[in-house]
């Protein structure tokens, strides 16, 4: 039994005892898991049907994204099987719960199917080719394949090893049709069968070659000399070497030929797909244009239209012919690959082959009509349809433009008839219309005979037709709008007259404002005030309507359209002005501020605001006693503004009442809004004073924290400095002390500038933080210097050098220490000693207790790795 490849795997023949062991293990596992596996869905294993050669898993047909539907695969397989007298069976299944995707899932399915089918009537035992493909769950193209051939085909070399081979029929098909950008299951199966047929044909051809004749048995003396035997051995040796060399050459040539054939098959496959795609694109062309007939179109197409339609039809036919011939060319190239050394011929046909259509190679160019030579199929497929599509689109656009001309001519005629039906004056346009009518008649005749040429004629008269059409449209609009504009004007005039014919009740929300009596009264309505007069809009609207009617009557339709629209606009302005007038009256009567009436504002001015301002003045006096004037000088200005605001608010309220009694409601509303703003300004002043007091108190509290810590800080800055303090740190200490003195000077005044004092306190804190960082750095540097001094003492550094280095460390001059102790600091000292030629690393001389291995030395200029012998032996 055969299997194929790990990823589309074939297989190897399993010996009988392995089969027995596996069968026993499977039986044991099955028995132990029978209760759990009873619910699992196994991989599809169809029963044998002597009338079928293709078996597709129902789950494959219902796959959500890539359903398997082999419409004519069975027919193709039978045709290919007849070529070499074999029987092909194909099973396509989906991975079941019993399959492991890490192994060849198809192999156990193939084994089970062969066992089940072997004794079925009609199953071809001897010359069958059984192909099983199992698709991996959740994928579209991943899967495993197993194949097995009958005994007669095994004798021809189609064994398990052959199916395993990368040059075998299955793996070649995998790389040609599955490991590509657009995999195809059907092409894959067909390619496997093609390759099997090729190998059978190759085997038969090799069997027909004449076998070499046997050597003669002529007589001789019956005795052979030693020299003759040596010569015979030499001849055999030479012949053997020659045969081996020939075999190697033939093997190489055959291998190269197989590689070229695989490449050729891949190339043909790509070209076939491109050809099919090009045919599909060709079918998308407008069938009516290609046929040159549009249903219901009575135009007798002649001239340019007929020529271009004929050229398009001819090119379409040429393209169809070319594609058919190229299909035959590809089939010939594919057949060439079946011969022993047909790769070169196939490559030539693909690369340089061409077809002749309509007397011109590659068809005719639609625009120029000149022959186009396309030397390769790939260029023809890519460019031929593109040119035809462009020509089709261009012609379609031209014919659509011709139809648009016909429609616009009909629309113009309908517009003219409607204009005359409205009894409008057409006399001013008669001369232009007569001239246009003659040109249009010629254009219509041209369009009827030759639409494409008619479009050119139409473009020349389009501006004139549009000009006349615009004038007629404007007249129709003005005529339609005139009655509506007159009705709007009459309605506006009626509303204004009704308002002025009666009395209105003025109910101002208060009896007296200051010395002004605003008790409820009934007065005659004026419906007029500064900035609004409905009579002006009524007069302007009436004038525009009168002028519009006169213009329309005279045939000045564009002017009439504009004047009538202006009349409508004046009516709208009058209606909107009345609405704003009424809204302003309501706003004044209701007070405007939520539920608060105008008297609420007045009561604020009389009671609330004076109390608030008095409290604000008290808070301001308290600030003056504690802070310098620069801290709150803006509050003095704010107090003056608050006082003025109370006065201004009262004036605005009295003015609002006066305007209201005069029926100047919009002016009254503006005064009321200003009064609210003045009251809000005055009321906000108290809050401003409170906020300023809070802000200044925060500054006082900030300064107090630093003031409390002043003595401790001064003591810390003036005490003796530790050893190892650097010069830079000493300067920072002095600078911090200067800042602390400046802070103390500011806060010692009778009335400090608390802003300046808080700023000084921040600077003191920042300087102390930086000083702490520098002192910590000095401490680390001093500790490191002491370790270097200890190293130098252990390595015998002279006392005078030690004393000088120690003095530098105490003074904070850490950068000079390395130079003073050079040669005596750990690492530097040992490196300098061990680098001398001929000196060895004796046992125990390395750091960390490690030593060089016995007998090793660092001679010859080598040194111990890592600055000593620690952790290993001598380097080199």
JSON list of C-alpha atoms in Angstrom, two decimals, residues 544-629:
[
{"chain": "A", "resi": 544, "resn": "UNK", "atom": "CA", "xyz": [-40.96, 94.35, -7.33]},
{"chain": "A", "resi": 545, "resn": "UNK", "atom": "CA", "xyz": [-44.18, 92.56, -8.33]},
{"chain": "A", "resi": 546, "resn": "UNK", "atom": "CA", "xyz": [-45.25, 95.41, -10.57]},
{"chain": "A", "resi": 547, "resn": "UNK", "atom": "CA", "xyz": [-41.85, 95.57, -12.24]},
{"chain": "A", "resi": 548, "resn": "UNK", "atom": "CA", "xyz": [-41.74, 91.77, -12.62]},
{"chain": "A", "resi": 549, "resn": "UNK", "atom": "CA", "xyz": [-45.08, 91.65, -14.43]},
{"chain": "A", "resi": 550, "resn": "UNK", "atom": "CA", "xyz": [-43.93, 94.37, -16.83]},
{"chain": "A", "resi": 551, "resn": "UNK", "atom": "CA", "xyz": [-40.63, 92.59, -17.55]},
{"chain": "A", "resi": 552, "resn": "UNK", "atom": "CA", "xyz": [-42.38, 89.27, -18.22]},
{"chain": "A", "resi": 553, "resn": "UNK", "atom": "CA", "xyz": [-44.83, 90.94, -20.57]},
{"chain": "A", "resi": 554, "resn": "UNK", "atom": "CA", "xyz": [-41.93, 92.52, -22.48]},
{"chain": "A", "resi": 555, "resn": "UNK", "atom": "CA", "xyz": [-40.17, 89.16, -22.79]},
{"chain": "A", "resi": 556, "resn": "UNK", "atom": "CA", "xyz": [-37.35, 90.04, -20.35]},
{"chain": "A", "resi": 557, "resn": "UNK", "atom": "CA", "xyz": [-37.81, 86.68, -18.66]},
{"chain": "A", "resi": 558, "resn": "UNK", "atom": "CA", "xyz": [-34.50, 86.53, -16.71]},
{"chain": "A", "resi": 559, "resn": "UNK", "atom": "CA", "xyz": [-35.19, 89.99, -15.23]},
{"chain": "A", "resi": 560, "resn": "UNK", "atom": "CA", "xyz": [-38.80, 89.04, -14.44]},
{"chain": "A", "resi": 561, "resn": "UNK", "atom": "CA", "xyz": [-37.63, 85.87, -12.65]},
{"chain": "A", "resi": 562, "resn": "UNK", "atom": "CA", "xyz": [-35.25, 87.91, -10.47]},
{"chain": "A", "resi": 563, "resn": "UNK", "atom": "CA", "xyz": [-37.82, 90.64, -9.61]},
{"chain": "A", "resi": 564, "resn": "UNK", "atom": "CA", "xyz": [-40.56, 88.20, -8.59]},
{"chain": "A", "resi": 565, "resn": "UNK", "atom": "CA", "xyz": [-38.11, 86.36, -6.31]},
{"chain": "A", "resi": 566, "resn": "UNK", "atom": "CA", "xyz": [-37.17, 89.71, -4.70]},
{"chain": "A", "resi": 567, "resn": "UNK", "atom": "CA", "xyz": [-40.84, 90.39, -4.00]},
{"chain": "A", "resi": 568, "resn": "UNK", "atom": "CA", "xyz": [-41.16, 87.03, -2.26]},
{"chain": "A", "resi": 569, "resn": "UNK", "atom": "CA", "xyz": [-38.01, 87.78, -0.23]},
{"chain": "A", "resi": 570, "resn": "UNK", "atom": "CA", "xyz": [-39.45, 91.12, 1.02]},
{"chain": "A", "resi": 571, "resn": "UNK", "atom": "CA", "xyz": [-42.63, 89.36, 2.14]},
{"chain": "A", "resi": 572, "resn": "UNK", "atom": "CA", "xyz": [-40.57, 86.82, 4.08]},
{"chain": "A", "resi": 573, "resn": "UNK", "atom": "CA", "xyz": [-38.56, 89.63, 5.74]},
{"chain": "A", "resi": 574, "resn": "UNK", "atom": "CA", "xyz": [-41.79, 91.34, 6.80]},
{"chain": "A", "resi": 575, "resn": "UNK", "atom": "CA", "xyz": [-43.21, 88.15, 8.33]},
{"chain": "A", "resi": 576, "resn": "UNK", "atom": "CA", "xyz": [-39.97, 87.41, 10.16]},
{"chain": "A", "resi": 577, "resn": "UNK", "atom": "CA", "xyz": [-39.81, 91.01, 11.46]},
{"chain": "A", "resi": 578, "resn": "UNK", "atom": "CA", "xyz": [-43.32, 90.70, 12.92]},
{"chain": "A", "resi": 579, "resn": "UNK", "atom": "CA", "xyz": [-42.38, 87.45, 14.64]},
{"chain": "A", "resi": 580, "resn": "UNK", "atom": "CA", "xyz": [-39.22, 89.00, 16.16]},
{"chain": "A", "resi": 581, "resn": "UNK", "atom": "CA", "xyz": [-41.28, 92.03, 17.30]},
{"chain": "A", "resi": 582, "resn": "UNK", "atom": "CA", "xyz": [-43.79, 89.80, 19.14]},
{"chain": "A", "resi": 583, "resn": "UNK", "atom": "CA", "xyz": [-41.05, 87.63, 20.69]},
{"chain": "A", "resi": 584, "resn": "UNK", "atom": "CA", "xyz": [-39.29, 90.72, 22.06]},
{"chain": "A", "resi": 585, "resn": "UNK", "atom": "CA", "xyz": [-42.51, 91.91, 23.74]},
{"chain": "A", "resi": 586, "resn": "UNK", "atom": "CA", "xyz": [-42.97, 88.51, 25.42]},
{"chain": "A", "resi": 587, "resn": "UNK", "atom": "CA", "xyz": [-39.35, 88.46, 26.57]},
{"chain": "A", "resi": 588, "resn": "UNK", "atom": "CA", "xyz": [-39.77, 91.81, 28.35]},
{"chain": "A", "resi": 589, "resn": "UNK", "atom": "CA", "xyz": [-43.13, 90.92, 29.90]},
{"chain": "A", "resi": 590, "resn": "UNK", "atom": "CA", "xyz": [-41.85, 87.58, 31.29]},
{"chain": "A", "resi": 591, "resn": "UNK", "atom": "CA", "xyz": [-38.55, 88.92, 32.58]},
{"chain": "A", "resi": 592, "resn": "UNK", "atom": "CA", "xyz": [-36.41, 86.54, 30.52]},
{"chain": "A", "resi": 593, "resn": "UNK", "atom": "CA", "xyz": [-34.23, 85.11, 33.38]},
{"chain": "A", "resi": 594, "resn": "UNK", "atom": "CA", "xyz": [-35.80, 81.70, 34.07]},
{"chain": "A", "resi": 595, "resn": "UNK", "atom": "CA", "xyz": [-38.73, 82.45, 36.46]},
{"chain": "A", "resi": 596, "resn": "UNK", "atom": "CA", "xyz": [-37.37, 85.84, 37.56]},
{"chain": "A", "resi": 597, "resn": "UNK", "atom": "CA", "xyz": [-39.32, 88.93, 36.52]},
{"chain": "A", "resi": 598, "resn": "UNK", "atom": "CA", "xyz": [-37.95, 92.40, 35.86]},
{"chain": "A", "resi": 599, "resn": "UNK", "atom": "CA", "xyz": [-38.91, 93.40, 39.41]},
{"chain": "A", "resi": 600, "resn": "UNK", "atom": "CA", "xyz": [-36.52, 90.67, 40.62]},
{"chain": "A", "resi": 601, "resn": "UNK", "atom": "CA", "xyz": [-33.67, 92.55, 39.01]},
{"chain": "A", "resi": 602, "resn": "UNK", "atom": "CA", "xyz": [-34.83, 95.79, 40.57]},
{"chain": "A", "resi": 603, "resn": "UNK", "atom": "CA", "xyz": [-35.03, 94.16, 44.00]},
{"chain": "A", "resi": 604, "resn": "UNK", "atom": "CA", "xyz": [-31.45, 93.02, 43.59]},
{"chain": "A", "resi": 605, "resn": "UNK", "atom": "CA", "xyz": [-30.41, 96.55, 42.94]},
{"chain": "A", "resi": 606, "resn": "UNK", "atom": "CA", "xyz": [-32.36, 97.77, 45.99]},
{"chain": "A", "resi": 607, "resn": "UNK", "atom": "CA", "xyz": [-31.42, 95.09, 48.55]},
{"chain": "A", "resi": 608, "resn": "UNK", "atom": "CA", "xyz": [-29.12, 92.23, 47.58]},
{"chain": "A", "resi": 609, "resn": "UNK", "atom": "CA", "xyz": [-26.38, 94.00, 45.67]},
{"chain": "A", "resi": 610, "resn": "UNK", "atom": "CA", "xyz": [-25.76, 96.78, 48.18]},
{"chain": "A", "resi": 611, "resn": "UNK", "atom": "CA", "xyz": [-25.29, 94.18, 50.93]},
{"chain": "A", "resi": 612, "resn": "UNK", "atom": "CA", "xyz": [-22.97, 92.11, 48.80]},
{"chain": "A", "resi": 613, "resn": "UNK", "atom": "CA", "xyz": [-20.89, 95.12, 47.81]},
{"chain": "A", "resi": 614, "resn": "UNK", "atom": "CA", "xyz": [-20.67, 96.18, 51.46]},
{"chain": "A", "resi": 615, "resn": "UNK", "atom": "CA", "xyz": [-19.31, 92.74, 52.43]},
{"chain": "A", "resi": 616, "resn": "UNK", "atom": "CA", "xyz": [-16.89, 92.85, 49.52]},
{"chain": "A", "resi": 617, "resn": "UNK", "atom": "CA", "xyz": [-15.69, 96.25, 50.67]},
{"chain": "A", "resi": 618, "resn": "UNK", "atom": "CA", "xyz": [-15.14, 94.88, 54.18]},
{"chain": "A", "resi": 619, "resn": "UNK", "atom": "CA", "xyz": [-13.10, 91.94, 52.84]},
{"chain": "A", "resi": 620, "resn": "UNK", "atom": "CA", "xyz": [-11.05, 94.32, 50.72]},
{"chain": "A", "resi": 621, "resn": "UNK", "atom": "CA", "xyz": [-10.24, 96.48, 53.77]},
{"chain": "A", "resi": 622, "resn": "UNK", "atom": "CA", "xyz": [-9.06, 93.33, 55.58]},
{"chain": "A", "resi": 623, "resn": "UNK", "atom": "CA", "xyz": [-6.73, 92.50, 52.70]},
{"chain": "A", "resi": 624, "resn": "UNK", "atom": "CA", "xyz": [-5.32, 96.03, 52.75]},
{"chain": "A", "resi": 625, "resn": "UNK", "atom": "CA", "xyz": [-4.34, 95.54, 56.40]},
{"chain": "A", "resi": 626, "resn": "UNK", "atom": "CA", "xyz": [-2.33, 92.37, 55.69]},
{"chain": "A", "resi": 627, "resn": "UNK", "atom": "CA", "xyz": [-0.87, 92.71, 52.19]},
{"chain": "A", "resi": 628, "resn": "UNK", "atom": "CA", "xyz": [0.94, 95.30, 50.15]},
{"chain": "A", "resi": 629, "resn": "UNK", "atom": "CA", "xyz": [-1.15, 97.20, 47.62]}
]
